[in-house]
Structure formats: C-alpha cells, structure tokens
Short mmCIF file of C-alpha atoms in Angstrom, two decimals:
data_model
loop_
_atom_site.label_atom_id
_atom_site.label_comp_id
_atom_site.label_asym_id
_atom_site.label_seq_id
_atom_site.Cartn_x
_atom_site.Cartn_y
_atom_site.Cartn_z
CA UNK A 1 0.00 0.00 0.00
CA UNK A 2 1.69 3.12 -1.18
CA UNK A 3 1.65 5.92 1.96
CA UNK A 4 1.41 9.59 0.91
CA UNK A 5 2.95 12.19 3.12
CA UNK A 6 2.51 15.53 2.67
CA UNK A 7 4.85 18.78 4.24
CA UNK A 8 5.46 22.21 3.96
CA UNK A 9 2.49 23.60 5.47
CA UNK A 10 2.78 26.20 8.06
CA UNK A 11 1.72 29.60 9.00
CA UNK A 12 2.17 32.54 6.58
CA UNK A 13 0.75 36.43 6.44
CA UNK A 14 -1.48 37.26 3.17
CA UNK A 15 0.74 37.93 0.32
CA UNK A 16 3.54 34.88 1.35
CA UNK A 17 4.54 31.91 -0.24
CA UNK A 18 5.00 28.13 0.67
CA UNK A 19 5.96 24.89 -1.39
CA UNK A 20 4.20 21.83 0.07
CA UNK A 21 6.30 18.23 -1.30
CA UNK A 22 3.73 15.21 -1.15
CA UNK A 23 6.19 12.06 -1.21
CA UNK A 24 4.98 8.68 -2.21
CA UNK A 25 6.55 5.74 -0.12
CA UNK A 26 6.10 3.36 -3.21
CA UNK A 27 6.18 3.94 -7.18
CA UNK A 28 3.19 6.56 -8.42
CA UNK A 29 4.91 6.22 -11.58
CA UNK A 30 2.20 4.68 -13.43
CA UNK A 31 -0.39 6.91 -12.57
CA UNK A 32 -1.34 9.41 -14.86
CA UNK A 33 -2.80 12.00 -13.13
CA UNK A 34 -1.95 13.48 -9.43
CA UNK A 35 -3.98 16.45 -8.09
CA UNK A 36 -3.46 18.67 -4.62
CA UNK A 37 -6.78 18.71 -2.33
CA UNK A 38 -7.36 20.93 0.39
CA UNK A 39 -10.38 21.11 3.18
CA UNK A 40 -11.27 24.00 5.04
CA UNK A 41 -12.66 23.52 8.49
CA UNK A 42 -16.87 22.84 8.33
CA UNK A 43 -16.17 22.33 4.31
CA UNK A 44 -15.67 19.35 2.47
CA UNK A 45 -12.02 18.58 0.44
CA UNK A 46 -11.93 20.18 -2.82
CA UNK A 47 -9.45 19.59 -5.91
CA UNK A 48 -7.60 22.72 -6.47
CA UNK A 49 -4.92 21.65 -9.09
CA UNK A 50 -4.01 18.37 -11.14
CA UNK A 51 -0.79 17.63 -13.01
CA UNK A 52 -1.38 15.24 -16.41
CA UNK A 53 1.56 12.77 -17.79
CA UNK A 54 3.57 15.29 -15.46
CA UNK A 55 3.00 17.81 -17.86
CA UNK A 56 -0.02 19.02 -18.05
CA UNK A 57 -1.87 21.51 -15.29
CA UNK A 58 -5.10 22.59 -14.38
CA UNK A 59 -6.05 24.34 -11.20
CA UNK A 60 -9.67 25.58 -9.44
CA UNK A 61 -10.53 29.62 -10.20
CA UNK A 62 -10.12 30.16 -7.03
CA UNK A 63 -6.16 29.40 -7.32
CA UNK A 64 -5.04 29.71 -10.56
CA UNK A 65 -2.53 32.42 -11.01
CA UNK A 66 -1.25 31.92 -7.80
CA UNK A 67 -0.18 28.54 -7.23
CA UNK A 68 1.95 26.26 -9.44
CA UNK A 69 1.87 22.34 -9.27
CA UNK A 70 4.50 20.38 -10.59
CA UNK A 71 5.92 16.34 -10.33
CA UNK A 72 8.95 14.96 -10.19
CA UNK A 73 8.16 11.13 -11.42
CA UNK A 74 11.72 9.65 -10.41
CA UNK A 75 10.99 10.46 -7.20
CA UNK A 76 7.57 9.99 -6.57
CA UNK A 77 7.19 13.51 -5.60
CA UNK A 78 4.60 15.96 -6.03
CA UNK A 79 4.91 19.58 -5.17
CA UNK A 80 2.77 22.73 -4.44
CA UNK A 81 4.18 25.82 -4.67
CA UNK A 82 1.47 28.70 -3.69
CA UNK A 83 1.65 32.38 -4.00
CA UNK A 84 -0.13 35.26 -3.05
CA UNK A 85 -1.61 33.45 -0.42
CA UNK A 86 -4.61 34.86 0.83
CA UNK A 87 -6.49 33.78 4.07
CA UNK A 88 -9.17 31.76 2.55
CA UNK A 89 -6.00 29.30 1.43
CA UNK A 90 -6.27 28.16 5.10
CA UNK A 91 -6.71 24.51 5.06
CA UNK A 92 -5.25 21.10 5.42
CA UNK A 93 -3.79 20.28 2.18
CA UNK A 94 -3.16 16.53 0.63
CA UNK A 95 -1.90 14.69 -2.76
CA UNK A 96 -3.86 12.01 -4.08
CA UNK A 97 -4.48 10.30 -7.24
CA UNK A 98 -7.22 11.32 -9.48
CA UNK A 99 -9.40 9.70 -8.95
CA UNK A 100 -8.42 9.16 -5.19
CA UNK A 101 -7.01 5.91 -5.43
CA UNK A 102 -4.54 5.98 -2.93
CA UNK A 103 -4.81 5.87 0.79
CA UNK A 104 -5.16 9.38 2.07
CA UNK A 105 -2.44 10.95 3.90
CA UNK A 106 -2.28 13.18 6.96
CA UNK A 107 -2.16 16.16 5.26
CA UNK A 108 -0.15 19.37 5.87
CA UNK A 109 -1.92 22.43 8.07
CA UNK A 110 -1.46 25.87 6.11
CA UNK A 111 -2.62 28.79 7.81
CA UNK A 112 -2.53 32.21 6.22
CA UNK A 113 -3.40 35.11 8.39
CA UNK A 114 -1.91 38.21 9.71
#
C-alpha cells in the first residue's frame, strides 16, 4: 500500500509563499494523473490543481494564477508551490491520485493570516 505524506504547510501572512512536497513511499509512476486537495474547516475537500503525464496543469478559479503544481516522477514527488496566499488558502492540504485511489495521507496544516 503506497503511503502519501505531505509537508510544507505552516503559518504565513497574506501575500507569502510556501511549497508543500507530497512524497509517495512506493512507485506513483504509473499513474497518470496526481492532483493537490485541500479542506477547510466545516467544508468538504476540494481539488484545487491536477498535473497530467507530469506535464499538463489545471487548477480551481479560485487558485489559478497563484499557485503552481509540478511532479517529479523519479521520485515519486509531487509539489505545491502557492503564492499570493490569501487567508481563505487556510486549510489542510493533501496529494492524491485522481481519482483518489490511494490511501489518504495526513495532510499538511497551512494557515494564512496576519
């Protein structure tokens, strides 16, 4: 069973930046598509960007502009990096699959607020 764990969360002011690294303990290699999920508190976990064939991105309105998702295959890596953080970024962010085939991780806590 691969085991996702996410880091690089933390607390930041509006305007700051942070790179969040989701590592894979086994080979993600063969799938296609990862994405970066986040979920607010008293909200349910949205999609806010995918990466296709490691190429390929798409994010959610609400982030696109600002944050940048890319994938490092050799490594099983998947990385976050978000900009212009505002304080309705605050959530706990994960990696998955899309769809969510993997066993969720525990997430990384980002907090943006003054």
């Amino acid at each position: 069973q691969v085991q996702l764990v996410e880091s690089g969360g933390g607390l930041v002011q509006p305007g700051g930046s942070l790179r969040l690294s989701c590592v894979a303990s086994g080979s993600i290699f063969s799938i296609d598509t990862m994405g970066w999920y986040r979920q607010a508190p008293g909200k349910q976990r949205e999609l806010v960007a995918r990466i296709i064939s490691g190429v390929l991105a798409n994010y959610a309105n609400a982030v696109r502009g600002r944050f940048q998702i890319s994938r490092d295959k050799a490594a099983n890596t998947v990385y976050l990096q978000m900009n212009s953080l505002k304080p309705e970024d605050t959530a706990v962010y994960y990696c998955n699959a899309i769809p969510a085939s993997l066993q969720w991780g525990q997430g990384t806590q980002v907090t943006v607020s003054s």
